[in-house]
mmCIF file of C-alpha atoms in Angstrom:
data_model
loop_
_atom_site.group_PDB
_atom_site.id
_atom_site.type_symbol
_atom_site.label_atom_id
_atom_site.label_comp_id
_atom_site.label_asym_id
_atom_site.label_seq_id
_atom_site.Cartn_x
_atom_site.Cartn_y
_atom_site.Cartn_z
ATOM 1 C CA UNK A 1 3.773 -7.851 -24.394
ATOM 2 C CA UNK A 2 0.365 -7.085 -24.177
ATOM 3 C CA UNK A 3 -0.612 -11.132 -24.584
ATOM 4 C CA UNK A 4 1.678 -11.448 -21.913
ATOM 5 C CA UNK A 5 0.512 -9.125 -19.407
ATOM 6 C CA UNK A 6 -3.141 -10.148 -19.960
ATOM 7 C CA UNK A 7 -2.296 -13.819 -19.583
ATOM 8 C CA UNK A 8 -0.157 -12.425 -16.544
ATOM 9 C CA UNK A 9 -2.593 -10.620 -14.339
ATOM 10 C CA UNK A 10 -5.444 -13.428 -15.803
ATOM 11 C CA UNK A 11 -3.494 -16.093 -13.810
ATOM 12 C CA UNK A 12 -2.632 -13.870 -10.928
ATOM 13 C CA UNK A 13 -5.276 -11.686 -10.146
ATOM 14 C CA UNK A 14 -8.320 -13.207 -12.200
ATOM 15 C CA UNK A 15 -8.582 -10.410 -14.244
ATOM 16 C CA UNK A 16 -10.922 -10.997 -17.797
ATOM 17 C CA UNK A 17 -8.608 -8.996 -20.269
ATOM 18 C CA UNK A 18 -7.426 -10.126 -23.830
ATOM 19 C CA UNK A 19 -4.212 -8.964 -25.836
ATOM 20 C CA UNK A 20 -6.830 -5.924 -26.935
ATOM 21 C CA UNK A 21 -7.831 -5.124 -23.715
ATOM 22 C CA UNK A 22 -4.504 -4.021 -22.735
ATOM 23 C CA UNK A 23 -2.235 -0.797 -23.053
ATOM 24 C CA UNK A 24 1.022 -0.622 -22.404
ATOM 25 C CA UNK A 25 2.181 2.943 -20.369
ATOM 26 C CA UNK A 26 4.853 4.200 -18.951
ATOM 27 C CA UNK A 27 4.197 3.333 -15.501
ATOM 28 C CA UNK A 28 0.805 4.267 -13.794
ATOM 29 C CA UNK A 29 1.397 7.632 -14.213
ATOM 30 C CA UNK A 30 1.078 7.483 -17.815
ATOM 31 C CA UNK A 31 -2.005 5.316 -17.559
ATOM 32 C CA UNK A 32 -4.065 7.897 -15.286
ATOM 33 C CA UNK A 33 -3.277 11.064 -17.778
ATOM 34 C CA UNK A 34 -4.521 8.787 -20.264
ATOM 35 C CA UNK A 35 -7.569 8.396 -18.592
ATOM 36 C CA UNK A 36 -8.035 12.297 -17.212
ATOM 37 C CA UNK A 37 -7.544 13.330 -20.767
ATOM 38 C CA UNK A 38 -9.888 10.476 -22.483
ATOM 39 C CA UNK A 39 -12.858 10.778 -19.505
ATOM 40 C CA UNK A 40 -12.475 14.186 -18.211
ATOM 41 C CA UNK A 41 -12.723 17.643 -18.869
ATOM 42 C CA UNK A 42 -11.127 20.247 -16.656
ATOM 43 C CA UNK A 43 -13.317 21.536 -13.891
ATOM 44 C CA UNK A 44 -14.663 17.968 -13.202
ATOM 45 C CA UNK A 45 -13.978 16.560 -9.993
ATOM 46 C CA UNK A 46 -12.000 13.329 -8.829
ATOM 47 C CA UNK A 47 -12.183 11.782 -5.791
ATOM 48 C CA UNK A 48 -8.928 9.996 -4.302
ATOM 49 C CA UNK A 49 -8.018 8.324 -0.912
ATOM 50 C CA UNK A 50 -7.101 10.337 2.081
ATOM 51 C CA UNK A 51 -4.516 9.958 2.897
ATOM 52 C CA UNK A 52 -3.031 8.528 -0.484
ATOM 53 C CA UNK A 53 -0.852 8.780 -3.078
ATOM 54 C CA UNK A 54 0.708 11.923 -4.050
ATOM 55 C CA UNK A 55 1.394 11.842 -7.629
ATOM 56 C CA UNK A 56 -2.043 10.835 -8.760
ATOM 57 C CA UNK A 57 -2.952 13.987 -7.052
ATOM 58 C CA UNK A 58 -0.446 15.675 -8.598
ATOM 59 C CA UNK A 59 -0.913 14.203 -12.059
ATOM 60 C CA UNK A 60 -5.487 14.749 -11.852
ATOM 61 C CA UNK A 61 -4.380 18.822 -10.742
ATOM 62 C CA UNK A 62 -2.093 18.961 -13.737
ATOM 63 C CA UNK A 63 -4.943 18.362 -15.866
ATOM 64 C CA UNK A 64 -7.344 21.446 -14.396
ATOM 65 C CA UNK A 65 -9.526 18.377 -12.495
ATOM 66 C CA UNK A 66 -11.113 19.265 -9.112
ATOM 67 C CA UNK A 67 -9.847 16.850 -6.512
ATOM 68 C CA UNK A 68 -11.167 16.012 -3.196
ATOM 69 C CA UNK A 69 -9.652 13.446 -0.500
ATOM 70 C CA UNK A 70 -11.760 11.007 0.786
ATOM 71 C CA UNK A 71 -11.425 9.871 4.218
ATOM 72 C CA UNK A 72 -10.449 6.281 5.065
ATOM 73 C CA UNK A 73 -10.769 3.944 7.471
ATOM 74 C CA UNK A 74 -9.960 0.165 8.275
ATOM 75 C CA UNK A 75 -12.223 -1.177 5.559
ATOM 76 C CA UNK A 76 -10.383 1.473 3.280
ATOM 77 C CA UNK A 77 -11.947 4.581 1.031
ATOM 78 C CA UNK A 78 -15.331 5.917 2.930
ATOM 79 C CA UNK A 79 -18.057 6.117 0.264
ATOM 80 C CA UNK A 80 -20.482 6.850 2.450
ATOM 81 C CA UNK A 81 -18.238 10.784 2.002
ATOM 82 C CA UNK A 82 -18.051 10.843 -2.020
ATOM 83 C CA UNK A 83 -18.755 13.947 -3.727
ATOM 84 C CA UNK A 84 -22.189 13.518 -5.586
ATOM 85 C CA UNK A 85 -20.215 15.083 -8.556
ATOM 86 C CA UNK A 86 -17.410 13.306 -8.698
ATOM 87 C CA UNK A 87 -16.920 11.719 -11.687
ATOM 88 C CA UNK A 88 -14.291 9.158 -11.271
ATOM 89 C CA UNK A 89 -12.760 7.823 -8.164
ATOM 90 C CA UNK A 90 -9.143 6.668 -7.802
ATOM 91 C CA UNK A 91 -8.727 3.900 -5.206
ATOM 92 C CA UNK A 92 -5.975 1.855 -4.158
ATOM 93 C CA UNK A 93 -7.842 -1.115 -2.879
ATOM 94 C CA UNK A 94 -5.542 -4.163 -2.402
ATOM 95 C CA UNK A 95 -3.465 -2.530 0.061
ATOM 96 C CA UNK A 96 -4.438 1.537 0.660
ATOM 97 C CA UNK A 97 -1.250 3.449 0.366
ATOM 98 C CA UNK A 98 -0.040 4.138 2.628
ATOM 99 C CA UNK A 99 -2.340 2.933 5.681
ATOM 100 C CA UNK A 100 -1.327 -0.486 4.071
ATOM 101 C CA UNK A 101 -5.222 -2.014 4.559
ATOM 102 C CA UNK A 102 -6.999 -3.668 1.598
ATOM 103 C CA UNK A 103 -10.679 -2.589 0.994
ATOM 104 C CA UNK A 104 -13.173 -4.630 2.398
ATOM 105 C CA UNK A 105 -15.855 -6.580 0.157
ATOM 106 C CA UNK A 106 -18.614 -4.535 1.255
ATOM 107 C CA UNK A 107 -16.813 -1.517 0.447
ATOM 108 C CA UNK A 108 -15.633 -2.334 -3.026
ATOM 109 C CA UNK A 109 -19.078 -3.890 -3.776
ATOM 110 C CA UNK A 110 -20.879 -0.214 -2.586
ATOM 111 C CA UNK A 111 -18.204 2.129 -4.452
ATOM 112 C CA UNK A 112 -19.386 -0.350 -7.830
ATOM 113 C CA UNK A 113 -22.952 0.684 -6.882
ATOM 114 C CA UNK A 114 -22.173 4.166 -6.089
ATOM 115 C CA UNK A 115 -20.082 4.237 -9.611
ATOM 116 C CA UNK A 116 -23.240 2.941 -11.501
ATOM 117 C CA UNK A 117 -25.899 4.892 -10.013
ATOM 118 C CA UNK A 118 -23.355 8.499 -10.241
ATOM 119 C CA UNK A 119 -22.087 7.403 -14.143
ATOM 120 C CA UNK A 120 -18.654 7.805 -12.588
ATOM 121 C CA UNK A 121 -15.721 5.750 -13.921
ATOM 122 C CA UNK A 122 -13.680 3.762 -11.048
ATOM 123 C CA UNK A 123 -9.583 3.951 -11.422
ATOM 124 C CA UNK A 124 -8.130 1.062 -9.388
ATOM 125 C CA UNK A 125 -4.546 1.055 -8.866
ATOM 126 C CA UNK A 126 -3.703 -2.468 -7.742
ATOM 127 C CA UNK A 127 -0.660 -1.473 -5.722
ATOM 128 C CA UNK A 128 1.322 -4.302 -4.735
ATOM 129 C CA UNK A 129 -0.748 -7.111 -5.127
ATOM 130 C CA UNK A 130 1.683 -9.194 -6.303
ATOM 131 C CA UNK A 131 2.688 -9.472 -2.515
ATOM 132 C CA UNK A 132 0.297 -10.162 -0.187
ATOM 133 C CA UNK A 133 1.330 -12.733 2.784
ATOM 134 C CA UNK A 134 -1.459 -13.925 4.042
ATOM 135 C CA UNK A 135 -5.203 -14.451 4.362
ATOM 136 C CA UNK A 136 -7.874 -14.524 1.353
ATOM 137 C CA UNK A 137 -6.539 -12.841 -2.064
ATOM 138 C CA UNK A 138 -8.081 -9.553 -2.488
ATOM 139 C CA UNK A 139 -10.257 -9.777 -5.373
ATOM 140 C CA UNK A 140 -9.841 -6.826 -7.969
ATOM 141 C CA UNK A 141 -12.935 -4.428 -8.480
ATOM 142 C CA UNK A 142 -12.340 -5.365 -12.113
ATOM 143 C CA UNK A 143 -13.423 -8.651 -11.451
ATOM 144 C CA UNK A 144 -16.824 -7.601 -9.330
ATOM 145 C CA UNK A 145 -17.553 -5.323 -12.276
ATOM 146 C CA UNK A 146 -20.150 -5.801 -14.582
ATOM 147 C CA UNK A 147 -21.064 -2.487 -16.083
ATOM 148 C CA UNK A 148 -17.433 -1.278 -17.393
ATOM 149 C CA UNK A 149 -16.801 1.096 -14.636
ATOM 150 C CA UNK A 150 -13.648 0.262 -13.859
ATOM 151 C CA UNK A 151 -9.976 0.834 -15.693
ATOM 152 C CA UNK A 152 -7.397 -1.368 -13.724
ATOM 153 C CA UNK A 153 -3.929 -0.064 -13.714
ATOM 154 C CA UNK A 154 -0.817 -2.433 -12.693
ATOM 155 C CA UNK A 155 2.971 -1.306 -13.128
ATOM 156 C CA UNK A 156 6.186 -3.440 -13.415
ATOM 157 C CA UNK A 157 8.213 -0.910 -10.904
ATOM 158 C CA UNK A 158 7.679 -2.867 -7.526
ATOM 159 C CA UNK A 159 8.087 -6.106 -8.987
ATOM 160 C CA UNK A 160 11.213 -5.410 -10.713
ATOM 161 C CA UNK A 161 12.984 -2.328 -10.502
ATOM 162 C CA UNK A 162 12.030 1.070 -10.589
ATOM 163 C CA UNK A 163 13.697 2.085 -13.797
ATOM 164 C CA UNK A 164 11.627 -0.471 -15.955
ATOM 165 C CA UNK A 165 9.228 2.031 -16.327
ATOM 166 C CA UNK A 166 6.265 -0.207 -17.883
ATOM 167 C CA UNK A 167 2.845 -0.495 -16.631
ATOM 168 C CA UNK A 168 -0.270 -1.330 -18.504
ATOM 169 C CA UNK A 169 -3.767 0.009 -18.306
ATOM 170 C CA UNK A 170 -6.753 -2.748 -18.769
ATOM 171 C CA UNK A 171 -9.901 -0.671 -20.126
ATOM 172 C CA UNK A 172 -12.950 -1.635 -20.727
ATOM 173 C CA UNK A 173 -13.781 -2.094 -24.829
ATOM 174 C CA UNK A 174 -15.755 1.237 -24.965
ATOM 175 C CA UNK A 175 -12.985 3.307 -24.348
ATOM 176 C CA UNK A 176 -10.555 1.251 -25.816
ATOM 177 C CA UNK A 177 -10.024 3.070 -29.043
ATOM 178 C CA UNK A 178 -9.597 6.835 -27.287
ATOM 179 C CA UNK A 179 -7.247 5.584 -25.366
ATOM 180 C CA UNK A 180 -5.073 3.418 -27.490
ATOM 181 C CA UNK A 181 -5.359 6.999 -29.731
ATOM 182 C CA UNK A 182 -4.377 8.659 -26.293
ATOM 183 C CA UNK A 183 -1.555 7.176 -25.949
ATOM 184 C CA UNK A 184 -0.289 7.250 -29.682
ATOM 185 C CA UNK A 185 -0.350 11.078 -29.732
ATOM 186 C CA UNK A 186 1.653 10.926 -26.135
ATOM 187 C CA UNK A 187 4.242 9.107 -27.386
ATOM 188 C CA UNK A 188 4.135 6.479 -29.521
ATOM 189 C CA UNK A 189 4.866 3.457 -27.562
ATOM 190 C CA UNK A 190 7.374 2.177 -25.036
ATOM 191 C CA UNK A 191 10.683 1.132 -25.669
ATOM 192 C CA UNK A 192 10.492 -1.889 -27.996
ATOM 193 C CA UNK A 193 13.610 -3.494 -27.107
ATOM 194 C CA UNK A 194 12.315 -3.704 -23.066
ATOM 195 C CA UNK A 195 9.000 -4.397 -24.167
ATOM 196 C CA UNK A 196 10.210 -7.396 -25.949
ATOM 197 C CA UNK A 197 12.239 -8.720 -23.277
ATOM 198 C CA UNK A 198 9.507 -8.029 -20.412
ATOM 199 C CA UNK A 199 7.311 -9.825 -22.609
ATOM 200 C CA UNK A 200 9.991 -13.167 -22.644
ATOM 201 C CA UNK A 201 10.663 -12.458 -19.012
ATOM 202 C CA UNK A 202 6.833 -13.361 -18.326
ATOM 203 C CA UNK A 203 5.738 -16.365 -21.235
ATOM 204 C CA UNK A 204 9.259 -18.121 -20.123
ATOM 205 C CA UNK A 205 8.237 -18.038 -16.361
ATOM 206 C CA UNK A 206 10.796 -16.278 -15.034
ATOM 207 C CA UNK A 207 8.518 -13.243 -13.590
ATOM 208 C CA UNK A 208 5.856 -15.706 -11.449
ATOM 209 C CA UNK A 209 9.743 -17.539 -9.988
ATOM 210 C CA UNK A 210 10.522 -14.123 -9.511
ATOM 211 C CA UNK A 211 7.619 -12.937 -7.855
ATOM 212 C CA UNK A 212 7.673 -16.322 -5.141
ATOM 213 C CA UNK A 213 10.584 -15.890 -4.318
ATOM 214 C CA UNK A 214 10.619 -12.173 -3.464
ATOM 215 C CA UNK A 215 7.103 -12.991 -1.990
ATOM 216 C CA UNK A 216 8.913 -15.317 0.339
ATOM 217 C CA UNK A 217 11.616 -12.601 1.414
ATOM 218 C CA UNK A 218 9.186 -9.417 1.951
ATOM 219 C CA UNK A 219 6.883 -11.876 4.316
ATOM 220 C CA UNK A 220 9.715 -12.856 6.203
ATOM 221 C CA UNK A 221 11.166 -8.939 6.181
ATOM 222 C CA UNK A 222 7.350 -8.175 7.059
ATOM 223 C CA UNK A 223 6.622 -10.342 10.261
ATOM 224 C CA UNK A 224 9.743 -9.158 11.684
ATOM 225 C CA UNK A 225 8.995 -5.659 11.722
ATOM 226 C CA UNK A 226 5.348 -6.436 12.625
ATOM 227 C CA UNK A 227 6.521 -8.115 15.699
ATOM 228 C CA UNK A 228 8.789 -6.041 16.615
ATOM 229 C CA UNK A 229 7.077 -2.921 16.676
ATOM 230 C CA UNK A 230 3.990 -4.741 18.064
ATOM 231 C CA UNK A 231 6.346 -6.236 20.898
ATOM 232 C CA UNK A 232 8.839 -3.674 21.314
ATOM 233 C CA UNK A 233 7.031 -0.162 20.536
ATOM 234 C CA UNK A 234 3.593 -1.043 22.663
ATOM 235 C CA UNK A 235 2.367 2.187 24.114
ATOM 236 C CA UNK A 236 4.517 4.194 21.391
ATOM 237 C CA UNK A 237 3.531 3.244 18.316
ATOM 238 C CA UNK A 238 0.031 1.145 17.079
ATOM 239 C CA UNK A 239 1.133 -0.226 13.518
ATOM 240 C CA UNK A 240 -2.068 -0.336 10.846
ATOM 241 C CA UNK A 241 -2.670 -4.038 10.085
ATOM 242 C CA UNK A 242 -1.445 -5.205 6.906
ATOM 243 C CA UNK A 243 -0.295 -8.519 4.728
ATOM 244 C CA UNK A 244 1.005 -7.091 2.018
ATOM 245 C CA UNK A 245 3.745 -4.094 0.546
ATOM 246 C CA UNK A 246 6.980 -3.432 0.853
ATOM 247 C CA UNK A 247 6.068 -1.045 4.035
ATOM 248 C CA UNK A 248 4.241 -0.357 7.610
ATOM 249 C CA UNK A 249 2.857 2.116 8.549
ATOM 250 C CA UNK A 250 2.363 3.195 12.564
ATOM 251 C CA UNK A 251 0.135 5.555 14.387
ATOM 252 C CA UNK A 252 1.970 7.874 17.224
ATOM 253 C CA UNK A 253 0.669 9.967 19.831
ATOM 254 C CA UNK A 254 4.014 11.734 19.638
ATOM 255 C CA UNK A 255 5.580 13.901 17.349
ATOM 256 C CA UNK A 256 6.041 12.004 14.648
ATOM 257 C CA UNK A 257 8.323 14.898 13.037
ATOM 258 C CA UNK A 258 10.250 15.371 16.304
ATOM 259 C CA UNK A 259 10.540 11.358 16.488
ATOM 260 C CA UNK A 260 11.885 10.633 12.557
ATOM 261 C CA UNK A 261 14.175 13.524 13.017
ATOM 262 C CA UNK A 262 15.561 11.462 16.361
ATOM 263 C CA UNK A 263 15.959 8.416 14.214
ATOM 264 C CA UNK A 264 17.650 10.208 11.332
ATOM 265 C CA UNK A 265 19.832 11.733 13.877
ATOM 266 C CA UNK A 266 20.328 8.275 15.197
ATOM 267 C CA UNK A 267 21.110 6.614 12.136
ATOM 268 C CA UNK A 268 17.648 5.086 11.174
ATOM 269 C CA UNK A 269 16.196 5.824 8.299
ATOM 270 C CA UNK A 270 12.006 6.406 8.799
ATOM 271 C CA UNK A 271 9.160 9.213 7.490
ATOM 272 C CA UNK A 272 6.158 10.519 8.635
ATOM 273 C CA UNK A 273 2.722 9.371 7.305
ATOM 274 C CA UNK A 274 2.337 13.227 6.489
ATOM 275 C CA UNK A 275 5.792 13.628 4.288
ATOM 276 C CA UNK A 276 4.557 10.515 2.416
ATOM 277 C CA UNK A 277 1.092 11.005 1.437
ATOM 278 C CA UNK A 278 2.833 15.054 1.764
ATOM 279 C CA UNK A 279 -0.683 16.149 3.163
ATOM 280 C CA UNK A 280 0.142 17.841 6.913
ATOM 281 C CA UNK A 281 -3.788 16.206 7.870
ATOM 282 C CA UNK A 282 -2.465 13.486 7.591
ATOM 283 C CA UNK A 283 -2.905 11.163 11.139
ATOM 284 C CA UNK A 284 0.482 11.231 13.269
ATOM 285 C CA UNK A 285 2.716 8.677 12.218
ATOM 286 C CA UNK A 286 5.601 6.734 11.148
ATOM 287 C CA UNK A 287 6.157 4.690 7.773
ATOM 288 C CA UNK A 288 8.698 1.796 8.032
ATOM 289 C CA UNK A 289 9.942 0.638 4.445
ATOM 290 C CA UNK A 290 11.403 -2.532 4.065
ATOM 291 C CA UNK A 291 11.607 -3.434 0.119
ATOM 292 C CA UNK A 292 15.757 -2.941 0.032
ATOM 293 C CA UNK A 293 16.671 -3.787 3.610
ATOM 294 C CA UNK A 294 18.076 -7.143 4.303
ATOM 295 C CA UNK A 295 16.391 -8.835 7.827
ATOM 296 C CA UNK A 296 19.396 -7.854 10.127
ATOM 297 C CA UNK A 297 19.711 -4.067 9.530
ATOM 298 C CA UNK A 298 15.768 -3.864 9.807
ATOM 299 C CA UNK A 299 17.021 -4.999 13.882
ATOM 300 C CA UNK A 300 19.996 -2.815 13.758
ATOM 301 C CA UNK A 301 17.435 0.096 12.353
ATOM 302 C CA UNK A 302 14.376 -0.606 15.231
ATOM 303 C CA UNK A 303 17.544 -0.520 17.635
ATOM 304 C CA UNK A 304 18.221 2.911 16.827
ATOM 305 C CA UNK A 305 14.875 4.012 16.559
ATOM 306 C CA UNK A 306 14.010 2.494 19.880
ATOM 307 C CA UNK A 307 16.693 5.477 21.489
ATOM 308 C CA UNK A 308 15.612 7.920 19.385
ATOM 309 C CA UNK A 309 12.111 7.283 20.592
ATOM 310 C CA UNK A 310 12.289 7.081 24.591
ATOM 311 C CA UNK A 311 12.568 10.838 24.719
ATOM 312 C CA UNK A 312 9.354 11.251 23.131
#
């Protein structure tokens, strides 16, 4: 499996990894405690995205690490505002959850400089990638690297289905051995059996088919909420660009609380921007998922929400 996913993301993404570059996890949740409990001690500090994603807050606090949000803005992560003494940064930069931008080039190319001048390792958690819809590919910060700063994470769990539970961790070779003994003491090793048939499932072909294909449905899910809400919501809701993900996300100058408790009321399923990155600073807004919703009940859905909004 490890061949596999290094030949994998190689062909995808462009990323330089071998069979021993790899580590298989149980997801990326597994990968970042491997990596708080190889790099740091507790009482260091971490820098994430904010707003961002819960659990690797969640997961960095478990371990007694410091960790401060970093704002964002439409090139993604601000590091221009990391601590001095952080001493690894988690980013998101192929598509910021959940804003849904990717980082610009300048950015990624100053948090690499900002890495290697601080010592500070880089995490980047290449969050749906595999489905981008348009414009240039986002190139990893892996592949800008050229100091070993950064540990790229990836997970099977968007691509397939949740339950798969199998990510993979691509470190660089100097921390390779404390984290392949990291992960022993954790627990072994994933489930053989689905490692084995993940591992098929990508030398036969059958993950890049599967991959197009659902490429070809999210886009077309995608543009239709885009345009809608772009069309339909002007002067109630400004959606964040994005071309890739399985959601959007919309700024409000309403309630967004009082507005997704209208469309639950009504029916339509939505969040807030602040009950999914759960941070109550979080800018007012809406986040539209789209990953399990065939084309026609995303209308029926923006329908409902439309009522549920005019009171606002």
């Amino acid at each position: 499996l490890r061949a596999a996913i290094a030949r994998h993301v190689g062909v995808s993404r462009g990323i330089r990894a071998s069979a021993d570059d790899v580590i298989v996890t149980s997801g990326i949740q597994q990968a970042l405690d491997l990596v708080g409990r190889v790099l740091l001690q507790p009482g260091d500090r971490v820098a994430v995205e904010r707003p961002g994603y819960p659990p690797a807050r969640m997961l960095f606090r478990s371990l007694g690490l410091r960790v401060t949000g970093v704002p964002v803005d439409a090139e993604g992560l601000r590091v221009d505002a990391l601590p001095e003494d952080a001493r690894a940064v988690y980013v998101t930069p192929s598509h910021q959850f959940p804003l849904g931008m990717p980082m610009s080039l300048a950015r990624r190319t100053a948090l690499l400089t900002w890495a290697g001048r601080h010592g500070a390792a880089v995490i980047e958690d290449d969050y749906d990638s595999e489905f981008r819809f348009g414009g240039r590919p986002i190139e990893p910060l892996q592949n800008l690297d050229r100091n070993g700063l950064v540990l790229y994470t990836g997970s099977f769990s968007k691509v397939l289905v949740p339950r798969t539970r199998i990510g993979f961790l691509v470190a660089p070779a100097s921390l390779r051995a404390a984290l392949t003994a990291a992960r022993f003491v954790t627990d072994w090793h994933s489930p053989l059996p689905t490692q084995a048939v993940l591992a098929r499932f990508i030398d036969e072909g059958a993950l890049a088919r599967h991959v197009r294909r659902m490429r070809q449905e999210y886009e077309s899910r995608h543009a239709l909420l885009m345009a809608t809400l772009r069309r339909e919501f002007a002067g109630r809701l400004d959606p964040v660009p994005s071309t890739a993900g399985l959601h959007i996300s919309a700024f409000t100058a309403a309630d967004p609380e009082a507005a997704a408790e209208r469309a639950r009321a009504a029916g339509a399923q939505v969040h807030t921007l602040a009950e999914v990155a759960m941070d109550p600073g979080t800018r007012p807004g809406l986040a539209f998922g789209y990953g399990a919703i065939p084309a026609g009940r995303i209308r029926e859905g923006l329908a409902r929400l439309s009522d549920a909004l005019s009171p606002i």
